[in-house]
Coordinates of C-alpha atoms in Angstrom, one line a residue:
X1 CA 0.0 0.0 0.0
X2 CA 1.4 3.4 -0.9
X3 CA 2.2 5.8 2.0
X4 CA -0.5 8.4 1.3
X5 CA 0.7 10.8 4.0
X6 CA 4.0 11.1 2.1
X7 CA 2.3 11.1 -1.3
X8 CA 0.4 14.2 -0.4
X9 CA 3.7 16.1 -0.7
X10 CA 5.0 17.7 -3.9
X11 CA 8.6 18.9 -3.0
X12 CA 9.4 20.6 -6.2
X13 CA 6.1 22.4 -6.4
X14 CA 6.5 23.5 -2.8
X15 CA 10.0 24.8 -3.3
X16 CA 8.9 26.8 -6.4
X17 CA 6.0 28.3 -4.4
X18 CA 8.5 29.4 -1.7
X19 CA 10.9 30.8 -4.4
X20 CA 8.1 32.8 -6.0
X21 CA 7.3 34.4 -2.6
X22 CA 11.0 35.4 -2.1
X23 CA 11.0 37.9 -5.0
X24 CA 14.6 37.0 -5.9
X25 CA 16.5 39.4 -8.2
X26 CA 17.7 37.2 -11.1
X27 CA 21.3 37.7 -12.4
X28 CA 21.3 34.2 -13.9
X29 CA 19.7 32.5 -16.8
X30 CA 17.1 32.2 -18.4
X31 CA 17.5 35.6 -20.0
X32 CA 13.8 36.6 -20.0
X33 CA 14.3 37.3 -16.2
X34 CA 10.9 36.0 -15.0
X35 CA 9.3 37.1 -18.2
X36 CA 10.2 40.8 -18.0
X37 CA 12.5 40.6 -21.0
X38 CA 9.9 38.9 -23.3
X39 CA 6.5 40.5 -22.7
X40 CA 4.8 38.8 -25.6
X41 CA 5.8 35.4 -24.3
X42 CA 4.7 36.4 -20.8
X43 CA 1.3 37.5 -22.2
X44 CA 0.9 34.3 -24.1
X45 CA 2.0 31.9 -21.3
X46 CA 1.1 34.0 -18.3
X47 CA 3.3 35.3 -15.4
X48 CA 2.5 32.3 -13.3
X49 CA 4.2 30.1 -15.9
X50 CA 7.3 32.1 -16.9
X51 CA 7.9 33.2 -13.4
X52 CA 8.9 29.7 -12.5
X53 CA 10.9 29.0 -15.6
X54 CA 14.1 29.3 -13.7
X55 CA 17.6 27.8 -13.6
X56 CA 19.0 25.2 -11.2
X57 CA 20.1 26.8 -7.9
X58 CA 20.7 25.5 -4.4
X59 CA 17.1 26.0 -3.1
X60 CA 15.7 24.3 -6.1
X61 CA 18.3 21.4 -6.5
X62 CA 19.9 20.2 -9.7
X63 CA 18.5 17.5 -12.0
X64 CA 21.9 16.1 -12.9
X65 CA 22.9 15.5 -9.3
X66 CA 19.8 15.9 -7.1
X67 CA 20.3 16.1 -3.3
X68 CA 17.3 17.9 -2.0
X69 CA 13.8 18.7 -3.4
X70 CA 14.3 16.9 -6.8
X71 CA 15.7 13.9 -4.9
X72 CA 12.7 13.9 -2.6
X73 CA 10.4 14.1 -5.6
X74 CA 12.1 11.1 -7.1
X75 CA 11.8 9.1 -3.9
X76 CA 8.1 9.8 -3.7
X77 CA 7.7 8.8 -7.4
X78 CA 9.6 5.5 -6.7
X79 CA 7.2 4.8 -3.8
X80 CA 4.1 5.6 -5.8
X81 CA 5.2 3.4 -8.8
X82 CA 6.5 0.5 -6.6
X83 CA 10.1 1.0 -8.0
X84 CA 13.4 0.9 -6.2
X85 CA 14.4 4.2 -7.9
X86 CA 12.7 6.8 -10.1
X87 CA 14.4 9.4 -12.3
X88 CA 12.6 12.6 -13.5
X89 CA 13.1 12.9 -17.2
X90 CA 12.6 16.1 -19.2
X91 CA 13.5 14.8 -22.7
X92 CA 10.3 12.9 -23.2
X93 CA 9.9 9.1 -23.0
X94 CA 12.3 8.9 -25.9
X95 CA 15.0 10.0 -23.5
X96 CA 13.8 7.5 -20.9
X97 CA 13.8 4.6 -23.4
X98 CA 17.2 5.5 -24.7
X99 CA 18.7 5.8 -21.2
X100 CA 17.1 2.5 -20.3
X101 CA 18.7 0.7 -23.3
X102 CA 22.0 2.5 -22.9
X103 CA 22.2 1.5 -19.3
X104 CA 22.1 -2.2 -20.2
X105 CA 23.8 -2.4 -23.6
X106 CA 27.1 -1.6 -25.2
X107 CA 28.6 -2.1 -28.6
X108 CA 28.2 -5.7 -29.8
X109 CA 25.7 -6.8 -27.1
X110 CA 22.5 -8.5 -28.2
X111 CA 19.1 -7.4 -27.0
X112 CA 15.9 -9.3 -27.7
X113 CA 12.9 -7.1 -28.7
X114 CA 9.8 -7.1 -30.8
X115 CA 10.2 -5.3 -34.1
X116 CA 7.1 -3.2 -33.5
X117 CA 9.0 -1.0 -31.1
X118 CA 9.1 2.8 -31.1
X119 CA 11.9 4.4 -33.1
X120 CA 13.5 5.6 -29.8
X121 CA 14.5 2.0 -29.1
X122 CA 16.2 1.5 -32.4
X123 CA 17.7 5.0 -32.1
X124 CA 19.4 3.8 -28.9
X125 CA 20.9 0.9 -30.8
X126 CA 22.3 3.4 -33.3
X127 CA 23.9 5.2 -30.4
X128 CA 25.4 2.2 -28.5
X129 CA 26.0 -0.3 -31.3
X130 CA 24.0 -3.1 -29.7
X131 CA 22.6 -5.8 -32.0
X132 CA 18.9 -6.4 -32.2
X133 CA 17.5 -9.9 -32.0
X134 CA 14.0 -9.2 -33.4
X135 CA 11.0 -11.3 -32.4
X136 CA 8.5 -10.8 -35.1
X137 CA 5.1 -10.3 -33.3
X138 CA 2.0 -12.2 -34.4
X139 CA -0.4 -10.2 -36.5
X140 CA -4.2 -10.0 -36.3
X141 CA -5.0 -10.2 -40.0
X142 CA -8.5 -8.8 -39.6
X143 CA -7.4 -5.7 -37.9
X144 CA -4.0 -5.6 -39.6
X145 CA -2.2 -4.8 -36.3
X146 CA 0.9 -6.4 -34.7
X147 CA 0.3 -8.1 -31.3
X148 CA 2.5 -8.9 -28.4
X149 CA 5.3 -11.3 -28.1
X150 CA 4.2 -14.9 -27.3
X151 CA 6.0 -16.8 -24.5
X152 CA 7.2 -19.4 -27.0
X153 CA 8.8 -16.7 -29.3
X154 CA 10.6 -15.1 -26.4
X155 CA 11.8 -18.5 -25.0
X156 CA 13.0 -19.5 -28.5
X157 CA 15.0 -16.2 -28.8
X158 CA 16.6 -16.7 -25.4
X159 CA 17.6 -20.3 -26.3
X160 CA 19.0 -19.3 -29.6
X161 CA 20.9 -16.3 -28.2
X162 CA 21.9 -17.1 -24.6
X163 CA 24.5 -14.4 -24.8
X164 CA 21.8 -11.6 -25.1
X165 CA 21.9 -9.1 -22.2
X166 CA 18.3 -8.1 -22.1
X167 CA 14.7 -8.6 -23.3
X168 CA 12.6 -5.5 -24.1
X169 CA 8.8 -5.6 -23.9
X170 CA 6.1 -3.1 -25.0
X171 CA 3.7 -2.8 -22.1
X172 CA 1.3 -2.1 -23.8
X173 CA 1.5 -1.5 -27.5
X174 CA 0.0 1.6 -29.0
X175 CA -3.2 -0.3 -29.6
X176 CA -3.4 -1.5 -25.9
X177 CA -2.2 -5.1 -26.4
X178 CA 0.0 -6.6 -23.6
X179 CA 2.4 -9.5 -23.7
X180 CA 2.7 -11.9 -20.7
X181 CA 5.3 -9.7 -19.0
X182 CA 5.4 -11.7 -15.8
X183 CA 6.4 -14.8 -17.7
X184 CA 8.9 -12.9 -19.9
X185 CA 10.5 -11.3 -16.8
X186 CA 10.9 -14.8 -15.3
X187 CA 12.4 -16.2 -18.5
X188 CA 14.8 -13.4 -18.9
X189 CA 16.0 -13.6 -15.3
X190 CA 16.4 -17.4 -15.4
X191 CA 18.7 -16.8 -18.4
X192 CA 20.7 -14.1 -16.6
X193 CA 19.2 -11.3 -18.7
X194 CA 17.6 -8.1 -17.7
X195 CA 14.0 -7.3 -18.6
X196 CA 13.2 -3.8 -19.8
X197 CA 9.7 -2.3 -20.5
X198 CA 8.6 0.5 -22.8
X199 CA 5.6 1.7 -20.8
X200 CA 5.1 4.9 -22.7
X201 CA 1.4 4.1 -22.8
X202 CA 1.0 2.3 -19.5
X203 CA 1.3 5.0 -16.7
X204 CA -2.2 4.2 -15.6
X205 CA -1.4 0.5 -15.0
X206 CA 0.2 1.6 -11.7
X207 CA -2.8 3.3 -10.3
X208 CA -6.0 1.9 -11.8
X209 CA -8.0 -1.2 -10.8
X210 CA -8.6 -4.1 -13.1
X211 CA -5.6 -3.0 -15.3
X212 CA -2.9 -5.2 -16.9
X213 CA 0.1 -5.7 -14.6
X214 CA 2.6 -2.9 -14.5
X215 CA 6.3 -3.6 -15.3
X216 CA 7.5 -2.9 -11.8
X217 CA 4.8 -5.2 -10.3
X218 CA 5.9 -7.9 -12.8
X219 CA 9.5 -7.7 -11.6
X220 CA 11.0 -5.9 -14.6
X221 CA 14.4 -4.3 -14.1
X222 CA 13.6 -1.0 -15.8
X223 CA 10.6 0.8 -17.3
X224 CA 10.2 4.0 -19.2
X225 CA 6.9 5.6 -18.2
X226 CA 5.3 8.4 -20.2
X227 CA 3.6 10.5 -17.5
X228 CA 2.5 13.1 -20.0
X229 CA 0.4 10.7 -22.0
X230 CA -2.1 9.3 -19.5
X231 CA -0.7 10.7 -16.2
X232 CA -1.6 14.3 -16.8
X233 CA 1.9 16.0 -16.7
X234 CA 3.2 18.4 -19.3
X235 CA 4.3 17.2 -22.7
X236 CA 7.9 16.0 -22.7
X237 CA 7.9 15.0 -19.1
X238 CA 8.6 11.3 -18.2
X239 CA 9.9 8.9 -15.6
X240 CA 12.5 6.2 -15.8
X241 CA 11.9 3.5 -13.2
X242 CA 14.4 0.9 -12.0
X243 CA 14.1 -2.3 -9.9
X244 CA 16.4 -3.4 -7.1
X245 CA 19.0 -5.1 -9.3
X246 CA 20.0 -1.9 -11.1
X247 CA 22.7 0.5 -10.0
X248 CA 21.1 3.9 -9.7
X249 CA 24.4 5.7 -9.8
X250 CA 25.3 4.1 -13.2
X251 CA 21.8 4.8 -14.5
X252 CA 22.2 8.5 -13.5
X253 CA 25.5 8.7 -15.3
X254 CA 23.9 7.3 -18.5
X255 CA 21.0 9.7 -18.3
X256 CA 23.5 12.6 -17.9
X257 CA 25.2 11.6 -21.1
X258 CA 22.3 13.0 -23.2
X259 CA 19.8 14.8 -20.9
X260 CA 20.0 18.5 -20.6
X261 CA 21.9 20.1 -17.7
X262 CA 19.2 22.8 -17.7
X263 CA 16.2 20.8 -16.6
X264 CA 12.9 22.6 -17.0
X265 CA 11.2 23.3 -13.7
X266 CA 7.9 23.6 -15.5
X267 CA 8.3 19.9 -16.6
X268 CA 9.7 18.7 -13.3
X269 CA 7.0 20.4 -11.2
X270 CA 4.3 18.9 -13.5
X271 CA 5.7 15.5 -12.8
X272 CA 5.7 16.2 -9.1
X273 CA 2.1 17.4 -9.0
X274 CA 0.9 14.7 -11.4
X275 CA 2.5 12.0 -9.3
X276 CA 0.7 13.3 -6.2
X277 CA -2.6 13.5 -8.0
X278 CA -2.4 9.9 -9.3
X279 CA -1.2 8.5 -6.0
X280 CA -4.1 10.2 -4.1
X281 CA -6.9 10.0 -6.7
X282 CA -5.7 7.7 -9.5
X283 CA -7.8 4.7 -8.6
X284 CA -11.1 6.7 -8.7
X285 CA -10.0 8.6 -11.8
X286 CA -9.0 5.7 -13.9
X287 CA -12.2 3.7 -12.9
X288 CA -14.1 6.5 -14.6
X289 CA -11.8 6.4 -17.6
X290 CA -12.5 2.7 -18.1
X291 CA -16.2 3.2 -17.7
X292 CA -16.1 5.9 -20.5
X293 CA -14.0 3.7 -22.7
X294 CA -16.4 0.7 -22.3
X295 CA -19.4 2.9 -23.0
X296 CA -17.8 4.3 -26.1
X297 CA -16.8 0.9 -27.4
X298 CA -20.4 -0.3 -27.0
X299 CA -21.8 2.7 -28.7
X300 CA -19.4 2.7 -31.6
X301 CA -20.0 -1.0 -32.3
X302 CA -23.7 -0.3 -32.2
X303 CA -23.2 2.2 -35.1
X304 CA -22.2 -0.7 -37.3
X305 CA -19.3 -1.0 -39.8
X306 CA -16.7 0.0 -37.2
X307 CA -15.1 -2.4 -34.7
X308 CA -14.0 -0.9 -31.4
X309 CA -12.0 -3.8 -30.1
X310 CA -11.3 -4.7 -26.5
X311 CA -10.7 -7.5 -24.1
X312 CA -12.5 -10.0 -26.2
X313 CA -9.3 -10.3 -28.2
X314 CA -7.4 -11.8 -25.3
X315 CA -6.0 -15.2 -26.1
X316 CA -3.8 -15.8 -23.1
X317 CA -0.5 -15.4 -25.0
X318 CA 0.3 -12.9 -27.8
X319 CA -2.7 -10.9 -26.5
X320 CA -2.2 -11.8 -22.8
X321 CA -4.1 -8.8 -21.6
X322 CA -5.7 -5.6 -23.0
X323 CA -5.6 -2.0 -21.7
X324 CA -9.3 -1.2 -21.1
X325 CA -8.7 2.6 -21.5
X326 CA -7.6 2.3 -25.1
X327 CA -10.3 3.2 -27.6
X328 CA -8.9 1.6 -30.7
X329 CA -11.4 1.5 -33.7
X330 CA -11.0 -0.5 -36.9
X331 CA -12.3 1.5 -39.8
X332 CA -11.5 -0.5 -42.9
X333 CA -14.9 -2.2 -43.1
X334 CA -16.6 1.2 -43.9
X335 CA -14.2 1.6 -46.8
X336 CA -12.0 4.2 -45.2
X337 CA -8.4 4.1 -44.0
X338 CA -7.9 5.1 -40.4
X339 CA -6.0 8.2 -41.4
X340 CA -8.9 9.3 -43.6
X341 CA -11.3 9.1 -40.7
X342 CA -8.7 10.9 -38.6
X343 CA -8.6 13.8 -41.1
X344 CA -12.4 14.0 -41.4
X345 CA -12.8 14.1 -37.7
X346 CA -10.3 17.0 -37.4
X347 CA -11.3 19.0 -40.5
X348 CA -15.1 18.7 -40.4
X349 CA -15.9 18.0 -36.7
X350 CA -13.1 19.7 -34.8
X351 CA -12.2 16.4 -33.1
X352 CA -8.5 15.7 -32.7
X353 CA -7.8 12.0 -32.0
X354 CA -4.4 10.5 -31.3
X355 CA -3.7 8.9 -34.6
X356 CA -5.1 7.2 -37.7
X357 CA -3.1 4.7 -39.7
X358 CA -4.0 2.3 -42.6
X359 CA -6.8 0.5 -40.9
X360 CA -7.5 1.9 -37.4
X361 CA -7.9 5.1 -35.3
X362 CA -7.0 5.6 -31.7
X363 CA -8.9 8.0 -29.4
X364 CA -6.7 8.4 -26.4
X365 CA -8.8 8.5 -23.2
X366 CA -7.3 9.7 -19.9
X367 CA -7.8 11.7 -16.8
X368 CA -9.0 14.9 -18.6
X369 CA -11.8 13.4 -20.7
X370 CA -15.5 13.8 -20.1
X371 CA -18.6 11.8 -21.3
X372 CA -19.9 14.7 -23.3
X373 CA -16.9 14.8 -25.6
X374 CA -17.2 11.0 -26.1
X375 CA -20.8 11.6 -27.2
X376 CA -19.5 14.0 -29.8
X377 CA -17.0 11.5 -31.1
X378 CA -19.6 8.7 -31.3
X379 CA -22.0 10.9 -33.1
X380 CA -19.3 12.1 -35.6
X381 CA -18.3 8.5 -36.4
X382 CA -21.9 7.6 -37.1
X383 CA -22.2 10.6 -39.4
X384 CA -19.0 9.8 -41.2
X385 CA -20.2 6.2 -41.8
X386 CA -23.4 7.6 -43.2
X387 CA -21.8 10.2 -45.4
X388 CA -18.6 8.5 -46.6
X389 CA -19.0 4.7 -46.4
X390 CA -17.8 3.0 -49.5
X391 CA -16.6 -0.4 -50.8
X392 CA -13.5 -1.5 -48.9
X393 CA -12.1 -3.4 -51.9
X394 CA -8.5 -2.3 -52.6
X395 CA -7.8 -1.1 -49.1
X396 CA -4.6 -2.4 -47.6
X397 CA -5.0 -3.9 -44.1
X398 CA -1.5 -5.1 -43.1
X399 CA 0.1 -2.8 -40.6
X400 CA 3.3 -4.9 -40.1
X401 CA 5.8 -6.3 -42.5
X402 CA 8.4 -8.7 -41.4
X403 CA 11.8 -7.0 -41.9
X404 CA 15.0 -8.6 -43.3
X405 CA 17.8 -7.3 -41.1
X406 CA 21.1 -7.2 -43.0
X407 CA 23.3 -5.2 -40.6
X408 CA 23.0 -3.5 -37.2
X409 CA 21.3 -0.1 -37.0
X410 CA 24.5 1.6 -36.0
X411 CA 26.5 0.1 -38.9
X412 CA 23.9 1.1 -41.4
X413 CA 23.3 4.6 -40.0
X414 CA 27.0 5.5 -40.1
X415 CA 27.9 3.6 -43.3
X416 CA 28.7 5.0 -46.7
X417 CA 25.4 5.8 -48.3
X418 CA 23.8 7.4 -51.4
X419 CA 20.5 8.9 -52.2
X420 CA 18.3 7.2 -54.9
X421 CA 14.7 7.6 -56.0
X422 CA 12.7 5.6 -53.6
X423 CA 11.1 3.4 -56.4
X424 CA 14.6 2.4 -57.5
X425 CA 15.7 1.3 -54.0
X426 CA 14.1 -2.3 -54.0
X427 CA 16.7 -4.8 -52.9
X428 CA 19.0 -2.3 -51.3
X429 CA 19.7 -1.8 -47.6
X430 CA 18.2 1.2 -46.0
X431 CA 20.4 3.6 -43.9
X432 CA 17.6 5.7 -42.4
X433 CA 14.2 5.5 -40.8
X434 CA 10.8 5.6 -42.6
X435 CA 7.7 5.7 -40.4
X436 CA 4.2 7.0 -40.0
X437 CA 4.1 9.4 -37.0
X438 CA 2.3 8.8 -34.8
X439 CA 2.7 6.0 -33.7
X440 CA 6.4 6.2 -34.6
X441 CA 7.0 2.5 -35.3
X442 CA 9.4 2.2 -38.2
X443 CA 8.3 0.8 -41.5
X444 CA 12.0 0.7 -42.3
X445 CA 14.9 1.0 -39.9
X446 CA 18.6 1.4 -40.7
X447 CA 20.1 -1.9 -41.8
X448 CA 16.9 -3.4 -43.2
X449 CA 16.3 -4.7 -46.7
X450 CA 14.0 -2.6 -48.8
X451 CA 11.4 -4.7 -50.6
X452 CA 8.7 -4.1 -53.2
X453 CA 6.0 -4.8 -50.5
X454 CA 7.5 -2.2 -48.2
X455 CA 7.6 0.4 -51.0
X456 CA 4.0 -0.3 -51.9
X457 CA 3.1 0.2 -48.3
X458 CA 5.0 3.5 -48.1
X459 CA 3.4 4.8 -51.3
X460 CA -0.1 3.7 -50.1
X461 CA 0.4 5.4 -46.7
X462 CA 1.5 8.6 -48.4
X463 CA -1.5 8.6 -50.7
X464 CA -3.9 8.2 -47.8
X465 CA -2.4 11.2 -46.0
X466 CA -0.3 9.5 -43.3
X467 CA 2.3 11.9 -41.8
X468 CA 5.6 10.3 -42.9
X469 CA 8.9 11.1 -41.1
X470 CA 12.4 9.8 -40.9
X471 CA 14.3 10.2 -44.2
X472 CA 16.6 13.2 -45.0
X473 CA 14.2 13.9 -48.0
X474 CA 11.1 15.4 -46.4
X475 CA 9.0 14.5 -49.4
X476 CA 10.2 10.9 -49.2
X477 CA 10.8 10.8 -52.9
X478 CA 14.4 9.7 -52.4
X479 CA 15.9 7.4 -49.8
X480 CA 19.4 6.8 -48.5
X481 CA 20.8 3.3 -49.1
X482 CA 24.1 1.6 -48.3
X483 CA 26.6 1.8 -51.1
X484 CA 28.1 -1.6 -50.4
X485 CA 24.9 -3.6 -49.8
X486 CA 25.5 -4.0 -46.1
X487 CA 27.2 -6.6 -44.0
X488 CA 25.1 -9.5 -42.6
X489 CA 25.1 -8.7 -38.9
X490 CA 21.5 -8.3 -38.0
X491 CA 19.7 -11.2 -36.3
X492 CA 16.1 -12.4 -36.6
X493 CA 14.4 -15.1 -34.7

């Protein structure tokens, strides 16, 4: 049980309140000097905000080496999340994920992971030179989405690569699908490996009832938790959690390799206040979120044509559990790609959802949502079906294409390369990323073979209006490929 008397504290917030009352004269950075030097910014953001956009100083501690209020906030966060240690992160969960991987892997080390990871994981491999052992996830062919890792797949990877140093798990995926993380932790530990969790979309697992198990409760060694997604903190604020087997001093050193030395007190105070809110009220809040999501699923499915999927997908293995707050909706059966529904909702109904891809949309529900907004969404989807439904023939459904890994991400990223028209790249080895964002799962990653199927997918996604990112060429008409064809160092299971 969490110590609620301690959890009612917010040390960074309290220190900033005291600082505000002191009326300190600033002869330090930032240069706007509590907003006086930039009146337009102050008018836009408000004095309350810019007045606490300050630099590290003794009364406010230092994120790189916390000893007072930031340290207290991290201790409270660790208690709230059931972790041995917690680190406040101001570079987004991308920074948390990269610090997690870099804490465990060095050049040449193998790490077992699903291929449907966020690009931040593969970016970390570019930085450290670790070798990915990809477990190709199962695919739901009706929905066209990749699932979790099955226990058998993970065990097979561990047996084939006993020298791997870690196993990484998505908990959950963007669509809300969870692998059997308890079993995977156990398999990894029995093999002498660490277990890492990308929990960018699982903050609420730590506070809600009837949720999938959190990484820390499952015994994972590290977890990257995106507090700003479902936890209510400001965008770009995150937490990195560690278990008892990790050396917190080493993890701090790794974090400090890439994280800013000028940590934003706006972001850190938002983490502090949001942690307190979740610890004190999270159970009640997320119970209401689940009720709203369940109601919306039922109403959307009653519209017909759509499929708002949920826990009925659970199969005990590759879909071991499902995040009940995720409102994922399959749109292909009404003849529209998810990204087309996404665009119509925004452009014609002033409804901004999280993402749309080839076959699905995701409405992200969390602590700030209200039933009346869900009613608007359900009504809009019903109208869109009535106005725009068409034959689904010719629509692609596959969201995941098994990659052929030719060399490691680091080797490919830094290798000699050349730019070619994308349609002339089939058979070559890619040296950069190509992805739809969101969700940020690469269609191509450095070191992977470019195939005709992948090129067709990219072309189709572009034609449907997906936001494509990654390559040097912003129009994605050219792509960088390896000049020597690549060396065979990548590993697939």
